[in-house]
XYZ file of C-alpha atoms in Angstrom:
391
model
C 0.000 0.000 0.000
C 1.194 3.304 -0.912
C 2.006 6.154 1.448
C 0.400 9.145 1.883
C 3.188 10.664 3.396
C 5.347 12.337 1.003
C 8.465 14.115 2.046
C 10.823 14.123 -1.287
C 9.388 15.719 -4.456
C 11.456 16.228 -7.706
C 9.732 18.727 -9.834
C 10.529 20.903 -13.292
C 9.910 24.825 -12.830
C 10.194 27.450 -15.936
C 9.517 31.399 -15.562
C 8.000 32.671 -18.533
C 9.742 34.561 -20.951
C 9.250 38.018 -22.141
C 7.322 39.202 -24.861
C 8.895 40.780 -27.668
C 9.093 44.495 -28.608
C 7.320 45.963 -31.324
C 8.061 47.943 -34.325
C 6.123 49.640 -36.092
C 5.506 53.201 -37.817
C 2.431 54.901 -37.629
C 0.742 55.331 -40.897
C -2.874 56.878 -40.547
C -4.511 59.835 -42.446
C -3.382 63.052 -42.437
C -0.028 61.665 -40.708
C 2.064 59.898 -43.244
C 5.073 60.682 -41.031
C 3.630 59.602 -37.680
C 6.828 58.244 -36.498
C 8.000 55.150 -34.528
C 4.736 53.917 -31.760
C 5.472 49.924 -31.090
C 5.236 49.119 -27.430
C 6.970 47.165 -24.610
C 6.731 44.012 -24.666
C 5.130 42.129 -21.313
C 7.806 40.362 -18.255
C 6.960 36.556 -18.243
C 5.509 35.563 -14.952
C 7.440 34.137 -12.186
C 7.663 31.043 -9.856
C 7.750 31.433 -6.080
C 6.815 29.082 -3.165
C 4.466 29.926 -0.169
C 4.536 28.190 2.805
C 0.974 26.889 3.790
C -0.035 25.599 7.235
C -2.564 23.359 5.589
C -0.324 21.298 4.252
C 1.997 18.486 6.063
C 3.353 16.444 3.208
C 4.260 17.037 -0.641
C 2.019 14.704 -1.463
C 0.127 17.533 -3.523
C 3.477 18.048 -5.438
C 3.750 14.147 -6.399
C 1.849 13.879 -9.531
C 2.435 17.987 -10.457
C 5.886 17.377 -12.006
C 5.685 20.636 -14.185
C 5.318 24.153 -12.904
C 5.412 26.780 -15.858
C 4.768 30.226 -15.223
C 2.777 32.047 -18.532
C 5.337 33.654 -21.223
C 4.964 37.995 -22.007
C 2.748 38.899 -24.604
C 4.309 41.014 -26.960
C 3.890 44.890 -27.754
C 1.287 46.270 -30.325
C 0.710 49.505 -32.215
C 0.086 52.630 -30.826
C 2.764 52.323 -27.681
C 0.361 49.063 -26.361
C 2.307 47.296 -23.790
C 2.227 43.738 -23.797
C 0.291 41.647 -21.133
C 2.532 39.951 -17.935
C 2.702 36.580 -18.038
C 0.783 35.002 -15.041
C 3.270 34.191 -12.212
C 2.890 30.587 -10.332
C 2.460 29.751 -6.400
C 4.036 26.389 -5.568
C 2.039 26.195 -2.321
C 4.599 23.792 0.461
C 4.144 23.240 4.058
C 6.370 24.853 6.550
C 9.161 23.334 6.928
C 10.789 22.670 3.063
C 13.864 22.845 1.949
C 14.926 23.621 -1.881
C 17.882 21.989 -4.002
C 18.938 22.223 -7.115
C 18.506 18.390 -8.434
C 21.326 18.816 -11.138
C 24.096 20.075 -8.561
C 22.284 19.700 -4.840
C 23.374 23.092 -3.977
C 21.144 24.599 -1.352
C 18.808 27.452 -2.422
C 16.017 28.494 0.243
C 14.077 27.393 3.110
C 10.223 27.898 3.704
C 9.551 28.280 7.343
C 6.594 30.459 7.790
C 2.167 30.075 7.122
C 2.199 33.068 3.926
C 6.092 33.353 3.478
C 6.896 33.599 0.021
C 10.385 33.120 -1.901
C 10.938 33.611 -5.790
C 12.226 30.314 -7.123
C 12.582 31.919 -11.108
C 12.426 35.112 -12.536
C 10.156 36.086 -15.492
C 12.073 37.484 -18.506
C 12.282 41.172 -18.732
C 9.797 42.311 -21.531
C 11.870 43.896 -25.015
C 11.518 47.509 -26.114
C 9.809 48.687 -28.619
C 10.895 50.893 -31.838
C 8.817 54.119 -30.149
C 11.487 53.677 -26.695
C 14.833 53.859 -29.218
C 13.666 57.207 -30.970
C 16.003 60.420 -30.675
C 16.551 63.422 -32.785
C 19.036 61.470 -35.140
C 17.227 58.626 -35.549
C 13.850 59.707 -35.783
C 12.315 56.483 -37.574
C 14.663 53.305 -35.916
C 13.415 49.955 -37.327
C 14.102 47.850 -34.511
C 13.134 46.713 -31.496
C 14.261 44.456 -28.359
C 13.323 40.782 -28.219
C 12.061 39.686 -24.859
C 14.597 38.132 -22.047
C 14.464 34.244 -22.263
C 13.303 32.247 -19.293
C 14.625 30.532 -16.200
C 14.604 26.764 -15.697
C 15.561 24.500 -13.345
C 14.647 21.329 -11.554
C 14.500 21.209 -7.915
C 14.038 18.785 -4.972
C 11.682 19.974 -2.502
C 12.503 17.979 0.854
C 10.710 18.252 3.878
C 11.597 18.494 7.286
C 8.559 18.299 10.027
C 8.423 21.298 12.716
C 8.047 19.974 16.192
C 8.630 21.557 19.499
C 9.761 16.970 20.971
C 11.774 14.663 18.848
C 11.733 11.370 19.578
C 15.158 9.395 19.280
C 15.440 5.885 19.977
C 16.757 2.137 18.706
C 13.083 0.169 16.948
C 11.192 -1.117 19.411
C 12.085 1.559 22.038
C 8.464 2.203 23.150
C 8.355 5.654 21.336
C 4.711 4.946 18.956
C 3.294 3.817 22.093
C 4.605 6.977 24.127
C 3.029 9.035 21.324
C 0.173 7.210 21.190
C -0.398 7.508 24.744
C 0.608 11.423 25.303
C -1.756 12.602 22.371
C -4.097 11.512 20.229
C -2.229 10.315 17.086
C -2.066 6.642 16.320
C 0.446 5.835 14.986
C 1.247 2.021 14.317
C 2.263 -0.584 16.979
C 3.609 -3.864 16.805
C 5.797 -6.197 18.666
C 8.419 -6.000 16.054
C 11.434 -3.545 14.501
C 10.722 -0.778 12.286
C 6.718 -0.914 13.087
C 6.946 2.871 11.961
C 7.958 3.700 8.529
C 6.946 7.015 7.911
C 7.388 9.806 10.963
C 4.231 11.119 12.923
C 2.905 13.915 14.601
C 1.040 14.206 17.676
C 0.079 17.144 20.106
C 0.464 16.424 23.565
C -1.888 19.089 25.866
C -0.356 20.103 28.835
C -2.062 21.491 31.795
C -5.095 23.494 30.790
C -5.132 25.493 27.053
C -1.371 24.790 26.272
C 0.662 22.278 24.179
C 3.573 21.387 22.767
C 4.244 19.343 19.448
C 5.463 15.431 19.940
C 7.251 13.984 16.676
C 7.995 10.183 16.143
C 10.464 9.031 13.432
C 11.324 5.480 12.668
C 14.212 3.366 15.121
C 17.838 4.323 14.459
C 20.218 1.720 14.074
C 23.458 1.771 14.306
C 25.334 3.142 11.078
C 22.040 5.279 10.334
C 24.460 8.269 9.810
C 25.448 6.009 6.650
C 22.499 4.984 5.672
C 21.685 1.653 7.184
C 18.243 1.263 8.313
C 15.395 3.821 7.881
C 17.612 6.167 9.935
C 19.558 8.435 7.510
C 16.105 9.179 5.238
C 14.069 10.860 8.458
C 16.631 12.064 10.987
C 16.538 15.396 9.212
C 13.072 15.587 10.594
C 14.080 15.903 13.916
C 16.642 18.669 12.953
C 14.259 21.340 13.403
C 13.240 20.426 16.807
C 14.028 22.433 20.017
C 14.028 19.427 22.017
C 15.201 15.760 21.546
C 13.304 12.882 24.016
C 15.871 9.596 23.742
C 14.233 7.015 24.748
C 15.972 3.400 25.931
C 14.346 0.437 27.429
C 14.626 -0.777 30.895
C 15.360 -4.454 29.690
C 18.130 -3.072 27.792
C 21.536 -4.656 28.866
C 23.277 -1.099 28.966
C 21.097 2.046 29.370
C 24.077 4.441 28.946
C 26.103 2.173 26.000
C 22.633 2.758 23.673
C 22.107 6.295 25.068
C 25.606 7.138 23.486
C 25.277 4.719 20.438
C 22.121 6.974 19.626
C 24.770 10.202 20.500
C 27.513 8.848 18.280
C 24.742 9.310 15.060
C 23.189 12.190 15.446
C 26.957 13.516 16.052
C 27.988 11.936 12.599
C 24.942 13.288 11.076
C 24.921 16.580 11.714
C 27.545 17.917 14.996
C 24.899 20.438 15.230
C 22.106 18.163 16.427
C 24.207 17.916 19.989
C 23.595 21.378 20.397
C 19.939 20.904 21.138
C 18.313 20.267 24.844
C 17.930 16.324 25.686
C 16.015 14.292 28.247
C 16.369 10.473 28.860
C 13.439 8.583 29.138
C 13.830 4.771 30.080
C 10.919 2.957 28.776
C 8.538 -0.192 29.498
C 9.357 0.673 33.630
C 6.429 -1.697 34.358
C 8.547 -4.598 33.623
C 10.988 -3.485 36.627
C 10.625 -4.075 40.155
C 11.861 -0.975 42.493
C 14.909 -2.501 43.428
C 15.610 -2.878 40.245
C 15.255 0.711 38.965
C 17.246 2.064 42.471
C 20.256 -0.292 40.674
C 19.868 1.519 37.280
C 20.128 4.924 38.951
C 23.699 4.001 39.043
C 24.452 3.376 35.696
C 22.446 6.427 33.729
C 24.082 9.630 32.342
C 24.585 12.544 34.399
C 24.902 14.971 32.117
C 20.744 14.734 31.155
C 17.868 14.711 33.017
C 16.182 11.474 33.663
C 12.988 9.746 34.188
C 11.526 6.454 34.138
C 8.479 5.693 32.278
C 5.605 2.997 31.270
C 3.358 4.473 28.712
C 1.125 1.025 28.913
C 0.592 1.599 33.079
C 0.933 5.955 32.924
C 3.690 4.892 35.449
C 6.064 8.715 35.067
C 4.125 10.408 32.014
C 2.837 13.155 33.781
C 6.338 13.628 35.294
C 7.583 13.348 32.015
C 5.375 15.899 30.569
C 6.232 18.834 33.372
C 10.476 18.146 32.845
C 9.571 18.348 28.987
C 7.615 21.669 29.453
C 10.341 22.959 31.680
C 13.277 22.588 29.206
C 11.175 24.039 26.420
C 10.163 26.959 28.320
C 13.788 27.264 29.651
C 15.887 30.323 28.956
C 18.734 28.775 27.689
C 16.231 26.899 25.533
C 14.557 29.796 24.011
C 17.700 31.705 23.320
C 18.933 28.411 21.536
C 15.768 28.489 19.626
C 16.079 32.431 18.458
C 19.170 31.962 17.345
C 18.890 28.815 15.544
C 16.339 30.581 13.275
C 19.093 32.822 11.649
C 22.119 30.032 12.037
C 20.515 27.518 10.747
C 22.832 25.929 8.263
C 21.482 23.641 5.137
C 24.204 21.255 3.922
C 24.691 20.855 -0.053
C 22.975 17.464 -0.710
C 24.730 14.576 -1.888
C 24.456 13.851 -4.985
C 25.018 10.039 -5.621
C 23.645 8.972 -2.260
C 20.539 11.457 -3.085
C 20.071 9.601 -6.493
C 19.612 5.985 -4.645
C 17.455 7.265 -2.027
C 15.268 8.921 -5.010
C 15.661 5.064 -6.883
C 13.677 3.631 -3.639
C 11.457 6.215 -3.729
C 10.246 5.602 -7.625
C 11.448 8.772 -8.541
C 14.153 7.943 -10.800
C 12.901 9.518 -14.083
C 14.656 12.748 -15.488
C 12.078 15.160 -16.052
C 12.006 16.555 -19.774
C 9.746 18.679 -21.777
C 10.225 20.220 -24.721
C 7.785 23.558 -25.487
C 7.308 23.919 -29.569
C 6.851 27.567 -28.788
C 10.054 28.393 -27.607
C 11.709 27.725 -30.879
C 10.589 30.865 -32.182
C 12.420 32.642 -29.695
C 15.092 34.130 -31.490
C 13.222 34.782 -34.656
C 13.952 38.021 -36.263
C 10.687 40.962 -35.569
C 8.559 41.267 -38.718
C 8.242 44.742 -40.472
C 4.662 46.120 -39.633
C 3.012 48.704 -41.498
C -0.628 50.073 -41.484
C -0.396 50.086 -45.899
C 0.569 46.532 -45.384
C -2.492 45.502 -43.500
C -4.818 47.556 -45.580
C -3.556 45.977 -48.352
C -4.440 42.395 -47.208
């Protein structure tokens, strides 16, 4: 069964191109003479993206492989300016992030409900034969041909915006956590990589307020180089204020997996240690109090800690106030300002990009060919009012 969540798009965009000057001399009665009057010609229309709040996925974007912006119409008689071509809204939920497919250099980042960034600019309009007259060349028989367009073909990848990211080995507990926290359901089983795809949940928190929870699928070890389902969704957890690792009680070594999980976020991005973490030991029911007194001893001091059972409720309204604390922390917001200015988009890998897009069924090279635009560099036609009357 096919997913509905869809967080790599490869699309074609093309500004339209500008319409061609005119020239032409005004012939009419009683003014053989009338001298040069052929207009501008119109800008072609350009391509931006707008972030939208009503959208989570690309999955819009999936089947829309060609965005084209409409071409300049071209300048007339009597100074008439050509029309503007119509400019295009690629409509993306907050949160993408743009590449150029052909070299996977960065270009922009859509973070905002209404924000909008160009993609491609329309071609300038040419000038027509009445903007080149002057007291020496009172009759000029030429005129400018419109700019040509912009293409290019992007990747549009998504990244989710959550206030909790949840970080753990498959199997850790973490769709049940979710599941029990907020309303999402997200799919349990009693085996590895139950999740697939990531999922969003918001978890209320005292009376009117909330935070957002996200779940990605179990790292493994050598996610950072693409084993598992790791290295295609830890971006998602990039954007987040707040990472929740999560480790079971049953696990031989709490702290050996808590660094394990450390060691690839590190060698995915250094930046991701940056970021406020809490330690949740899962699937507590399962362990006696003697038992948990003994694993006191063997955690990490360097994060907060607390024990949990999301099947019992055994520590999640604990959990919940030391999450709300380190979100609401000063040190936290600060982090959180400043990562909205410093936030630094790695060029995307090319060849490893090109076998995650093979998995994905998006291995075609998108080509179109417009018969229109090989007219562009024609040579402008002499127009004359005796002409026309004559036909």
């Amino acid at each position: 069964m096919e997913s509905n969540f869809v967080d790599y798009v490869k699309i074609c965009c093309r500004s339209g191109k500008g319409g061609k000057g005119s020239m032409h001399l005004r012939h009419v009665k009683y003014q053989p003479n009338g001298g040069p009057d052929g207009g501008d010609g119109g800008r072609g229309g350009h391509v931006y993206l707008r972030g939208n709040h009503n959208y989570w996925t690309l999955l819009h974007l999936k089947y829309q492989r060609h965005v084209f912006a409409g071409h300049g119409g071209n300048g007339g008689r009597d100074k008439k300016h050509g029309t503007n071509g119509k400019d295009e809204y690629i409509d993306v939920p907050c949160g993408t992030v743009v590449y150029n497919a052909e070299t996977g250099k960065y270009i922009c980042d859509v973070t905002k409900d209404g924000q909008v960034v160009m993609l491609l600019r329309g071609g300038r309009g040419g000038l027509g034969n009445f903007q080149f007259r002057s007291a020496t060349n009172q009759a000029p028989r030429y005129a400018q041909p419109g700019e040509p367009m912009e293409e290019m073909t992007v990747i549009l990848e998504l990244k989710l915006l959550a206030d909790v990211g949840l970080v753990g080995l498959p199997n850790a507990g973490k769709s049940t956590l979710l599941s029990a926290l907020s309303s999402a359901k997200p799919k349990i089983a009693n085996y590895p990589f139950t999740t697939l795809e990531p999922s969003l949940g918001i978890v209320a928190y005292h009376e009117r307020q909330s935070f957002v929870m996200a779940d990605i699928p179990g790292i493994i070890e050598g996610a950072s180089e693409g084993k598992g389902l790791g290295l295609r969704f830890l971006r998602h957890i990039e954007r987040n204020s707040l990472l929740l690792f999560m480790v079971p009680g049953d696990t031989d070594d709490i702290g050996r997996e808590y660094e394990l999980l450390l060691k690839e976020l590190q060698n995915f991005s250094p930046d991701m240690l940056d970021k406020h973490r809490v330690l949740a030991v899962t699937k507590c029911d399962l362990l006696d109090d003697e038992l948990i007194e003994m694993l006191h001893e063997t955690l990490p001091t360097d994060v907060p800690v607390v024990f949990i059972s999301a099947v019992t409720g055994m520590g999640l309204d604990e959990l919940k106030d030391m999450l709300w604390r380190e979100l609401n922390s000063e040190s936290n917001k600060l982090q959180s300002i400043m990562s909205e200015d410093t936030l630094v988009h790695r060029d995307k890998d090319m060849t490893r990009f090109q076998a995650e897009m093979l998995a994905e069924g998006e291995d075609g090279d998108i080509e179109y060919v417009d018969v229109e635009d090989v007219d562009d560099l024609e040579d402008f036609e002499y127009e004359d009012d005796d002409e026309e009357q004559s036909r």
